[in-house]
JSON list of C-alpha atoms in Angstrom, two decimals:
[
{"chain": "D", "resi": 1, "resn": "MET", "atom": "CA", "xyz": [0.00, 0.00, 0.00]},
{"chain": "D", "resi": 2, "resn": "ASP", "atom": "CA", "xyz": [1.26, 3.48, -0.83]},
{"chain": "D", "resi": 3, "resn": "LEU", "atom": "CA", "xyz": [0.65, 6.50, 1.37]},
{"chain": "D", "resi": 4, "resn": "SER", "atom": "CA", "xyz": [0.84, 9.68, -0.68]},
{"chain": "D", "resi": 5, "resn": "TRP", "atom": "CA", "xyz": [2.08, 13.07, 0.49]},
{"chain": "D", "resi": 6, "resn": "GLY", "atom": "CA", "xyz": [-0.86, 15.09, 1.76]},
{"chain": "D", "resi": 7, "resn": "ASP", "atom": "CA", "xyz": [-3.13, 12.03, 2.14]},
{"chain": "D", "resi": 8, "resn": "GLU", "atom": "CA", "xyz": [-5.48, 12.32, 5.12]},
{"chain": "D", "resi": 9, "resn": "LYS", "atom": "CA", "xyz": [-3.62, 9.39, 6.73]},
{"chain": "D", "resi": 10, "resn": "THR", "atom": "CA", "xyz": [-0.12, 10.80, 6.31]},
{"chain": "D", "resi": 11, "resn": "VAL", "atom": "CA", "xyz": [-0.99, 14.23, 7.70]},
{"chain": "D", "resi": 12, "resn": "GLN", "atom": "CA", "xyz": [-1.96, 12.77, 11.09]},
{"chain": "D", "resi": 13, "resn": "PHE", "atom": "CA", "xyz": [1.66, 12.70, 12.24]},
{"chain": "D", "resi": 14, "resn": "ILE", "atom": "CA", "xyz": [2.98, 15.61, 14.27]},
{"chain": "D", "resi": 15, "resn": "THR", "atom": "CA", "xyz": [6.56, 16.46, 13.35]},
{"chain": "D", "resi": 16, "resn": "ASN", "atom": "CA", "xyz": [9.12, 19.19, 13.65]},
{"chain": "D", "resi": 17, "resn": "VAL", "atom": "CA", "xyz": [10.51, 21.13, 10.69]},
{"chain": "D", "resi": 18, "resn": "GLY", "atom": "CA", "xyz": [14.17, 20.35, 10.13]},
{"chain": "D", "resi": 19, "resn": "LEU", "atom": "CA", "xyz": [16.02, 22.81, 7.92]},
{"chain": "D", "resi": 20, "resn": "ILE", "atom": "CA", "xyz": [18.76, 20.76, 6.23]},
{"chain": "D", "resi": 21, "resn": "THR", "atom": "CA", "xyz": [21.74, 22.73, 4.96]},
{"chain": "D", "resi": 22, "resn": "SER", "atom": "CA", "xyz": [24.39, 21.43, 2.61]},
{"chain": "D", "resi": 23, "resn": "LYS", "atom": "CA", "xyz": [26.85, 22.54, -0.03]},
{"chain": "D", "resi": 24, "resn": "GLY", "atom": "CA", "xyz": [27.55, 21.06, -3.44]},
{"chain": "D", "resi": 25, "resn": "LYS", "atom": "CA", "xyz": [27.54, 21.64, -7.17]},
{"chain": "D", "resi": 26, "resn": "TYR", "atom": "CA", "xyz": [24.47, 23.89, -6.82]},
{"chain": "D", "resi": 27, "resn": "GLY", "atom": "CA", "xyz": [26.18, 25.97, -4.11]},
{"chain": "D", "resi": 28, "resn": "ASP", "atom": "CA", "xyz": [24.89, 26.47, -0.59]},
{"chain": "D", "resi": 29, "resn": "ASN", "atom": "CA", "xyz": [21.48, 24.89, -0.19]},
{"chain": "D", "resi": 30, "resn": "ILE", "atom": "CA", "xyz": [18.66, 24.50, 2.31]},
{"chain": "D", "resi": 31, "resn": "MET", "atom": "CA", "xyz": [15.58, 22.28, 2.35]},
{"chain": "D", "resi": 32, "resn": "ALA", "atom": "CA", "xyz": [12.78, 21.65, 4.82]},
{"chain": "D", "resi": 33, "resn": "ALA", "atom": "CA", "xyz": [12.37, 18.07, 6.07]},
{"chain": "D", "resi": 34, "resn": "GLU", "atom": "CA", "xyz": [9.59, 17.00, 8.39]},
{"chain": "D", "resi": 35, "resn": "TRP", "atom": "CA", "xyz": [11.24, 13.61, 8.94]},
{"chain": "D", "resi": 36, "resn": "THR", "atom": "CA", "xyz": [14.10, 14.70, 11.18]},
{"chain": "D", "resi": 37, "resn": "HIS", "atom": "CA", "xyz": [14.69, 12.42, 14.17]},
{"chain": "D", "resi": 38, "resn": "HIS", "atom": "CA", "xyz": [17.04, 12.20, 17.14]},
{"chain": "D", "resi": 39, "resn": "ILE", "atom": "CA", "xyz": [17.91, 8.49, 17.21]},
{"chain": "D", "resi": 40, "resn": "SER", "atom": "CA", "xyz": [20.78, 8.05, 19.74]},
{"chain": "D", "resi": 41, "resn": "TYR", "atom": "CA", "xyz": [22.14, 9.76, 22.84]},
{"chain": "D", "resi": 42, "resn": "LYS", "atom": "CA", "xyz": [25.61, 8.14, 22.88]},
{"chain": "D", "resi": 43, "resn": "PRO", "atom": "CA", "xyz": [26.87, 8.98, 20.37]},
{"chain": "D", "resi": 44, "resn": "GLY", "atom": "CA", "xyz": [24.47, 11.76, 19.44]},
{"chain": "D", "resi": 45, "resn": "LEU", "atom": "CA", "xyz": [22.89, 10.67, 16.15]},
{"chain": "D", "resi": 46, "resn": "ILE", "atom": "CA", "xyz": [20.28, 12.34, 13.95]},
{"chain": "D", "resi": 47, "resn": "ALA", "atom": "CA", "xyz": [18.41, 10.77, 11.03]},
{"chain": "D", "resi": 48, "resn": "VAL", "atom": "CA", "xyz": [16.85, 12.76, 8.22]},
{"chain": "D", "resi": 49, "resn": "CYS", "atom": "CA", "xyz": [14.81, 11.34, 5.34]},
{"chain": "D", "resi": 50, "resn": "ILE", "atom": "CA", "xyz": [15.36, 13.02, 1.95]},
{"chain": "D", "resi": 51, "resn": "GLY", "atom": "CA", "xyz": [14.02, 12.17, -1.51]},
{"chain": "D", "resi": 52, "resn": "HIS", "atom": "CA", "xyz": [16.61, 10.26, -3.54]},
{"chain": "D", "resi": 53, "resn": "ASN", "atom": "CA", "xyz": [17.11, 12.86, -6.30]},
{"chain": "D", "resi": 54, "resn": "LYS", "atom": "CA", "xyz": [17.01, 16.04, -4.21]},
{"chain": "D", "resi": 55, "resn": "ALA", "atom": "CA", "xyz": [19.94, 18.48, -4.43]},
{"chain": "D", "resi": 56, "resn": "THR", "atom": "CA", "xyz": [20.46, 18.03, -0.69]},
{"chain": "D", "resi": 57, "resn": "ALA", "atom": "CA", "xyz": [20.73, 14.24, -1.06]},
{"chain": "D", "resi": 58, "resn": "GLU", "atom": "CA", "xyz": [23.34, 14.67, -3.81]},
{"chain": "D", "resi": 59, "resn": "ASN", "atom": "CA", "xyz": [25.29, 17.16, -1.67]},
{"chain": "D", "resi": 60, "resn": "ILE", "atom": "CA", "xyz": [25.33, 14.94, 1.42]},
{"chain": "D", "resi": 61, "resn": "LYS", "atom": "CA", "xyz": [26.40, 11.88, -0.57]},
{"chain": "D", "resi": 62, "resn": "LYS", "atom": "CA", "xyz": [29.33, 13.83, -2.02]},
{"chain": "D", "resi": 63, "resn": "THR", "atom": "CA", "xyz": [30.53, 15.89, 0.98]},
{"chain": "D", "resi": 64, "resn": "LYS", "atom": "CA", "xyz": [29.52, 13.52, 3.82]},
{"chain": "D", "resi": 65, "resn": "VAL", "atom": "CA", "xyz": [28.39, 16.47, 6.00]},
{"chain": "D", "resi": 66, "resn": "PHE", "atom": "CA", "xyz": [25.17, 18.40, 6.59]},
{"chain": "D", "resi": 67, "resn": "GLY", "atom": "CA", "xyz": [23.57, 20.83, 9.00]},
{"chain": "D", "resi": 68, "resn": "ILE", "atom": "CA", "xyz": [20.21, 20.49, 10.71]},
{"chain": "D", "resi": 69, "resn": "SER", "atom": "CA", "xyz": [18.44, 23.50, 12.17]},
{"chain": "D", "resi": 70, "resn": "LEU", "atom": "CA", "xyz": [15.10, 23.02, 13.91]},
{"chain": "D", "resi": 71, "resn": "ALA", "atom": "CA", "xyz": [12.86, 25.85, 12.72]},
{"chain": "D", "resi": 72, "resn": "SER", "atom": "CA", "xyz": [11.46, 28.26, 15.29]},
{"chain": "D", "resi": 73, "resn": "THR", "atom": "CA", "xyz": [7.94, 29.68, 15.29]},
{"chain": "D", "resi": 74, "resn": "GLU", "atom": "CA", "xyz": [9.33, 32.88, 13.73]},
{"chain": "D", "resi": 75, "resn": "GLN", "atom": "CA", "xyz": [10.63, 30.91, 10.75]},
{"chain": "D", "resi": 76, "resn": "SER", "atom": "CA", "xyz": [7.47, 29.62, 9.04]},
{"chain": "D", "resi": 77, "resn": "THR", "atom": "CA", "xyz": [8.25, 31.67, 5.90]},
{"chain": "D", "resi": 78, "resn": "LEU", "atom": "CA", "xyz": [11.81, 30.36, 5.93]},
{"chain": "D", "resi": 79, "resn": "ALA", "atom": "CA", "xyz": [10.49, 26.79, 6.20]},
{"chain": "D", "resi": 80, "resn": "SER", "atom": "CA", "xyz": [8.00, 27.33, 3.37]},
{"chain": "D", "resi": 81, "resn": "VAL", "atom": "CA", "xyz": [10.64, 28.78, 1.02]},
{"chain": "D", "resi": 82, "resn": "SER", "atom": "CA", "xyz": [13.11, 26.02, 1.96]},
{"chain": "D", "resi": 83, "resn": "GLY", "atom": "CA", "xyz": [10.57, 23.29, 1.21]},
{"chain": "D", "resi": 84, "resn": "GLY", "atom": "CA", "xyz": [8.78, 24.90, -1.73]},
{"chain": "D", "resi": 85, "resn": "SER", "atom": "CA", "xyz": [11.41, 24.72, -4.47]},
{"chain": "D", "resi": 86, "resn": "SER", "atom": "CA", "xyz": [14.48, 22.82, -5.62]},
{"chain": "D", "resi": 87, "resn": "GLY", "atom": "CA", "xyz": [18.04, 23.90, -4.91]},
{"chain": "D", "resi": 88, "resn": "LYS", "atom": "CA", "xyz": [18.82, 22.69, -8.44]},
{"chain": "D", "resi": 89, "resn": "GLU", "atom": "CA", "xyz": [16.70, 25.55, -9.83]},
{"chain": "D", "resi": 90, "resn": "ILE", "atom": "CA", "xyz": [16.57, 28.26, -7.14]},
{"chain": "D", "resi": 91, "resn": "ASP", "atom": "CA", "xyz": [19.27, 29.84, -4.97]},
{"chain": "D", "resi": 92, "resn": "LYS", "atom": "CA", "xyz": [17.14, 29.55, -1.84]},
{"chain": "D", "resi": 93, "resn": "ILE", "atom": "CA", "xyz": [19.85, 30.98, 0.43]},
{"chain": "D", "resi": 94, "resn": "LYS", "atom": "CA", "xyz": [19.97, 34.24, -1.56]},
{"chain": "D", "resi": 95, "resn": "ALA", "atom": "CA", "xyz": [16.16, 34.40, -1.69]},
{"chain": "D", "resi": 96, "resn": "LEU", "atom": "CA", "xyz": [15.95, 33.89, 2.08]},
{"chain": "D", "resi": 97, "resn": "GLU", "atom": "CA", "xyz": [18.64, 36.50, 2.75]},
{"chain": "D", "resi": 98, "resn": "GLU", "atom": "CA", "xyz": [16.60, 38.95, 0.69]},
{"chain": "D", "resi": 99, "resn": "LEU", "atom": "CA", "xyz": [13.67, 38.10, 2.97]},
{"chain": "D", "resi": 100, "resn": "ASP", "atom": "CA", "xyz": [15.92, 39.11, 5.93]},
{"chain": "D", "resi": 101, "resn": "PHE", "atom": "CA", "xyz": [16.75, 35.62, 7.20]},
{"chain": "D", "resi": 102, "resn": "LYS", "atom": "CA", "xyz": [20.34, 35.16, 8.39]},
{"chain": "D", "resi": 103, "resn": "PHE", "atom": "CA", "xyz": [22.86, 32.35, 8.13]},
{"chain": "D", "resi": 104, "resn": "TYR", "atom": "CA", "xyz": [26.29, 31.76, 9.66]},
{"chain": "D", "resi": 105, "resn": "LYS", "atom": "CA", "xyz": [29.20, 29.48, 8.83]},
{"chain": "D", "resi": 106, "resn": "ALA", "atom": "CA", "xyz": [29.30, 26.23, 10.78]},
{"chain": "D", "resi": 107, "resn": "LYS", "atom": "CA", "xyz": [32.25, 25.70, 13.12]},
{"chain": "D", "resi": 108, "resn": "LYS", "atom": "CA", "xyz": [33.20, 22.12, 12.19]},
{"chain": "D", "resi": 109, "resn": "ILE", "atom": "CA", "xyz": [31.80, 21.53, 8.70]},
{"chain": "D", "resi": 110, "resn": "ASN", "atom": "CA", "xyz": [31.64, 23.51, 5.46]},
{"chain": "D", "resi": 111, "resn": "VAL", "atom": "CA", "xyz": [27.93, 24.45, 5.40]},
{"chain": "D", "resi": 112, "resn": "LEU", "atom": "CA", "xyz": [25.80, 27.37, 6.47]},
{"chain": "D", "resi": 113, "resn": "MET", "atom": "CA", "xyz": [23.60, 27.17, 9.54]},
{"chain": "D", "resi": 114, "resn": "VAL", "atom": "CA", "xyz": [20.29, 28.98, 10.16]},
{"chain": "D", "resi": 115, "resn": "GLN", "atom": "CA", "xyz": [20.56, 31.86, 12.60]},
{"chain": "D", "resi": 116, "resn": "ASP", "atom": "CA", "xyz": [17.79, 32.08, 15.23]},
{"chain": "D", "resi": 117, "resn": "ALA", "atom": "CA", "xyz": [16.74, 28.43, 14.88]},
{"chain": "D", "resi": 118, "resn": "VAL", "atom": "CA", "xyz": [15.79, 26.53, 18.03]},
{"chain": "D", "resi": 119, "resn": "LEU", "atom": "CA", "xyz": [18.64, 24.06, 17.66]},
{"chain": "D", "resi": 120, "resn": "ASN", "atom": "CA", "xyz": [21.55, 23.89, 15.18]},
{"chain": "D", "resi": 121, "resn": "MET", "atom": "CA", "xyz": [23.48, 20.65, 14.73]},
{"chain": "D", "resi": 122, "resn": "GLU", "atom": "CA", "xyz": [26.53, 20.10, 12.56]},
{"chain": "D", "resi": 123, "resn": "CYS", "atom": "CA", "xyz": [26.61, 16.49, 11.37]},
{"chain": "D", "resi": 124, "resn": "ARG", "atom": "CA", "xyz": [29.05, 14.07, 9.79]},
{"chain": "D", "resi": 125, "resn": "LEU", "atom": "CA", "xyz": [27.40, 11.38, 7.66]},
{"chain": "D", "resi": 126, "resn": "ILE", "atom": "CA", "xyz": [27.93, 7.90, 9.09]},
{"chain": "D", "resi": 127, "resn": "LYS", "atom": "CA", "xyz": [25.30, 5.91, 7.18]},
{"chain": "D", "resi": 128, "resn": "LYS", "atom": "CA", "xyz": [22.88, 6.24, 4.28]},
{"chain": "D", "resi": 129, "resn": "ILE", "atom": "CA", "xyz": [20.00, 3.83, 3.86]},
{"chain": "D", "resi": 130, "resn": "PRO", "atom": "CA", "xyz": [17.80, 3.88, 0.74]},
{"chain": "D", "resi": 131, "resn": "LEU", "atom": "CA", "xyz": [14.23, 3.08, 1.80]},
{"chain": "D", "resi": 132, "resn": "GLY", "atom": "CA", "xyz": [11.22, 3.44, -0.50]},
{"chain": "D", "resi": 133, "resn": "ASP", "atom": "CA", "xyz": [11.20, 6.84, -2.15]},
{"chain": "D", "resi": 134, "resn": "HIS", "atom": "CA", "xyz": [13.61, 8.43, 0.35]},
{"chain": "D", "resi": 135, "resn": "THR", "atom": "CA", "xyz": [17.13, 7.93, 1.68]},
{"chain": "D", "resi": 136, "resn": "VAL", "atom": "CA", "xyz": [17.70, 7.98, 5.43]},
{"chain": "D", "resi": 137, "resn": "PHE", "atom": "CA", "xyz": [20.89, 9.90, 6.18]},
{"chain": "D", "resi": 138, "resn": "VAL", "atom": "CA", "xyz": [22.27, 9.26, 9.66]},
{"chain": "D", "resi": 139, "resn": "GLY", "atom": "CA", "xyz": [24.61, 11.91, 10.98]},
{"chain": "D", "resi": 140, "resn": "GLU", "atom": "CA", "xyz": [26.81, 12.01, 14.04]},
{"chain": "D", "resi": 141, "resn": "ILE", "atom": "CA", "xyz": [26.46, 15.37, 15.76]},
{"chain": "D", "resi": 142, "resn": "LEU", "atom": "CA", "xyz": [29.79, 17.18, 15.88]},
{"chain": "D", "resi": 143, "resn": "GLU", "atom": "CA", "xyz": [28.53, 20.47, 17.28]},
{"chain": "D", "resi": 144, "resn": "ALA", "atom": "CA", "xyz": [25.15, 21.59, 18.69]},
{"chain": "D", "resi": 145, "resn": "LEU", "atom": "CA", "xyz": [23.93, 25.05, 19.60]},
{"chain": "D", "resi": 146, "resn": "LEU", "atom": "CA", "xyz": [20.64, 25.52, 21.49]},
{"chain": "D", "resi": 147, "resn": "ASN", "atom": "CA", "xyz": [18.66, 28.77, 21.49]},
{"chain": "D", "resi": 148, "resn": "LYS", "atom": "CA", "xyz": [16.52, 28.51, 24.67]},
{"chain": "D", "resi": 149, "resn": "GLU", "atom": "CA", "xyz": [14.60, 31.67, 23.76]},
{"chain": "D", "resi": 150, "resn": "LYS", "atom": "CA", "xyz": [12.98, 30.05, 20.70]},
{"chain": "D", "resi": 151, "resn": "THR", "atom": "CA", "xyz": [10.03, 27.67, 20.36]},
{"chain": "D", "resi": 152, "resn": "PRO", "atom": "CA", "xyz": [10.04, 24.94, 17.70]},
{"chain": "D", "resi": 153, "resn": "ILE", "atom": "CA", "xyz": [7.46, 24.76, 14.93]},
{"chain": "D", "resi": 154, "resn": "ALA", "atom": "CA", "xyz": [5.17, 21.74, 14.96]},
{"chain": "D", "resi": 155, "resn": "TYR", "atom": "CA", "xyz": [3.88, 20.47, 11.60]},
{"chain": "D", "resi": 156, "resn": "HIS", "atom": "CA", "xyz": [0.49, 18.71, 11.48]},
{"chain": "D", "resi": 157, "resn": "GLN", "atom": "CA", "xyz": [-2.20, 18.38, 8.78]},
{"chain": "D", "resi": 158, "resn": "LEU", "atom": "CA", "xyz": [-0.08, 20.49, 6.38]},
{"chain": "D", "resi": 159, "resn": "LYS", "atom": "CA", "xyz": [-0.12, 23.40, 8.85]},
{"chain": "D", "resi": 160, "resn": "TYR", "atom": "CA", "xyz": [2.43, 25.00, 11.15]},
{"chain": "D", "resi": 161, "resn": "GLY", "atom": "CA", "xyz": [1.67, 25.37, 14.84]},
{"chain": "D", "resi": 162, "resn": "THR", "atom": "CA", "xyz": [3.08, 24.90, 18.30]},
{"chain": "D", "resi": 163, "resn": "VAL", "atom": "CA", "xyz": [2.87, 22.08, 20.77]},
{"chain": "D", "resi": 164, "resn": "SER", "atom": "CA", "xyz": [0.78, 22.84, 23.81]},
{"chain": "D", "resi": 165, "resn": "PHE", "atom": "CA", "xyz": [1.04, 20.93, 27.06]},
{"chain": "D", "resi": 166, "resn": "ASN", "atom": "CA", "xyz": [-2.45, 21.29, 28.47]},
{"chain": "D", "resi": 167, "resn": "MET", "atom": "CA", "xyz": [-3.24, 17.64, 29.21]},
{"chain": "D", "resi": 168, "resn": "GLN", "atom": "CA", "xyz": [-2.94, 16.48, 32.79]},
{"chain": "D", "resi": 169, "resn": "LYS", "atom": "CA", "xyz": [-0.70, 13.56, 33.69]},
{"chain": "D", "resi": 170, "resn": "PRO", "atom": "CA", "xyz": [-2.39, 10.74, 35.63]},
{"chain": "D", "resi": 171, "resn": "SER", "atom": "CA", "xyz": [-2.82, 11.52, 39.33]},
{"chain": "D", "resi": 172, "resn": "ASP", "atom": "CA", "xyz": [-0.58, 9.88, 41.95]},
{"chain": "D", "resi": 173, "resn": "GLN", "atom": "CA", "xyz": [-3.47, 7.53, 42.77]},
{"chain": "D", "resi": 174, "resn": "GLU", "atom": "CA", "xyz": [-3.91, 6.57, 39.06]},
{"chain": "D", "resi": 175, "resn": "ARG", "atom": "CA", "xyz": [-0.15, 6.03, 38.66]},
{"chain": "D", "resi": 176, "resn": "GLN", "atom": "CA", "xyz": [-0.09, 3.74, 41.70]},
{"chain": "D", "resi": 177, "resn": "LYS", "atom": "CA", "xyz": [-3.03, 1.73, 40.32]},
{"chain": "D", "resi": 178, "resn": "ILE", "atom": "CA", "xyz": [-1.21, 1.39, 36.96]},
{"chain": "D", "resi": 179, "resn": "LYS", "atom": "CA", "xyz": [2.00, 0.31, 38.73]},
{"chain": "D", "resi": 180, "resn": "ASP", "atom": "CA", "xyz": [0.10, -2.30, 40.77]},
{"chain": "D", "resi": 181, "resn": "ILE", "atom": "CA", "xyz": [-1.57, -3.72, 37.64]},
{"chain": "D", "resi": 182, "resn": "ILE", "atom": "CA", "xyz": [1.75, -3.86, 35.76]},
{"chain": "D", "resi": 183, "resn": "GLU", "atom": "CA", "xyz": [3.40, -5.70, 38.67]},
{"chain": "D", "resi": 184, "resn": "LYS", "atom": "CA", "xyz": [0.47, -8.14, 38.82]},
{"chain": "D", "resi": 185, "resn": "HIS", "atom": "CA", "xyz": [1.19, -9.08, 35.17]},
{"chain": "D", "resi": 186, "resn": "ARG", "atom": "CA", "xyz": [4.98, -9.38, 35.45]},
{"chain": "D", "resi": 187, "resn": "LYS", "atom": "CA", "xyz": [6.20, -12.49, 33.60]},
{"chain": "D", "resi": 188, "resn": "LYS", "atom": "CA", "xyz": [7.74, -15.22, 35.75]},
{"chain": "D", "resi": 189, "resn": "GLY", "atom": "CA", "xyz": [11.53, -15.29, 35.83]},
{"chain": "D", "resi": 190, "resn": "ASN", "atom": "CA", "xyz": [11.81, -11.58, 35.00]},
{"chain": "D", "resi": 191, "resn": "GLU", "atom": "CA", "xyz": [11.47, -10.21, 38.52]},
{"chain": "D", "resi": 192, "resn": "ASN", "atom": "CA", "xyz": [14.95, -8.66, 38.46]},
{"chain": "D", "resi": 193, "resn": "LEU", "atom": "CA", "xyz": [14.69, -6.94, 35.07]}
]
C-alpha cells in the first residue's frame, strides 16, 4: 500500500521542521524536512529522510556532512521557502537573505547554519540507507547550539503550529493503580529486570 504526500492518513503525524543545509555543485542549499529524528544519545545521532534525487541528497552523498536547524515559530516563511522549491533551480539561500533571514558558517563543517533556529546541529554522515522513495541519512552530531529563547514549529495536517502541554498527567493515585496492575502481570523469571 502506498501513502501519498498530503493524504489524510499521512498528515496525522505531528513532526518538527528540520532545515537541512548542505553545499555542493548547486552551491549552498537548504531544504525543509519534516522527517528529522534524534535516534541516539551516545553517540548523538540524527536521522533525516530526503528524496533520492534532491539536491540536498546529492550534496550529502558527495561531501559527507550536513547541518540540521530546527525551525522556530518565527521561521514559518523560511520553512515554506526552503521546502517549496528545488536547490537545483533556485538559490534559496539568496532568496531567504533577501527576505531578511540570516545564516552563519558552521564551526566544524563547510555548510551554512540557520541563525535564530531553536537548535543547530553540525553532522558528519555515518550511514545512508535507501528506503522506499527516500534515503535515510544518519549523521553524528559534531557540534550543537541551542537557542533557549525560541520555540520549535510543529507540523500537522499540512499546517504549522506549536505544541501545547495542556493535558494532565495521571494523578498519583492513578499512577499507583497502573504500577500495581503492571506488577500483577509481570512475567515469571523476569522479577529482576
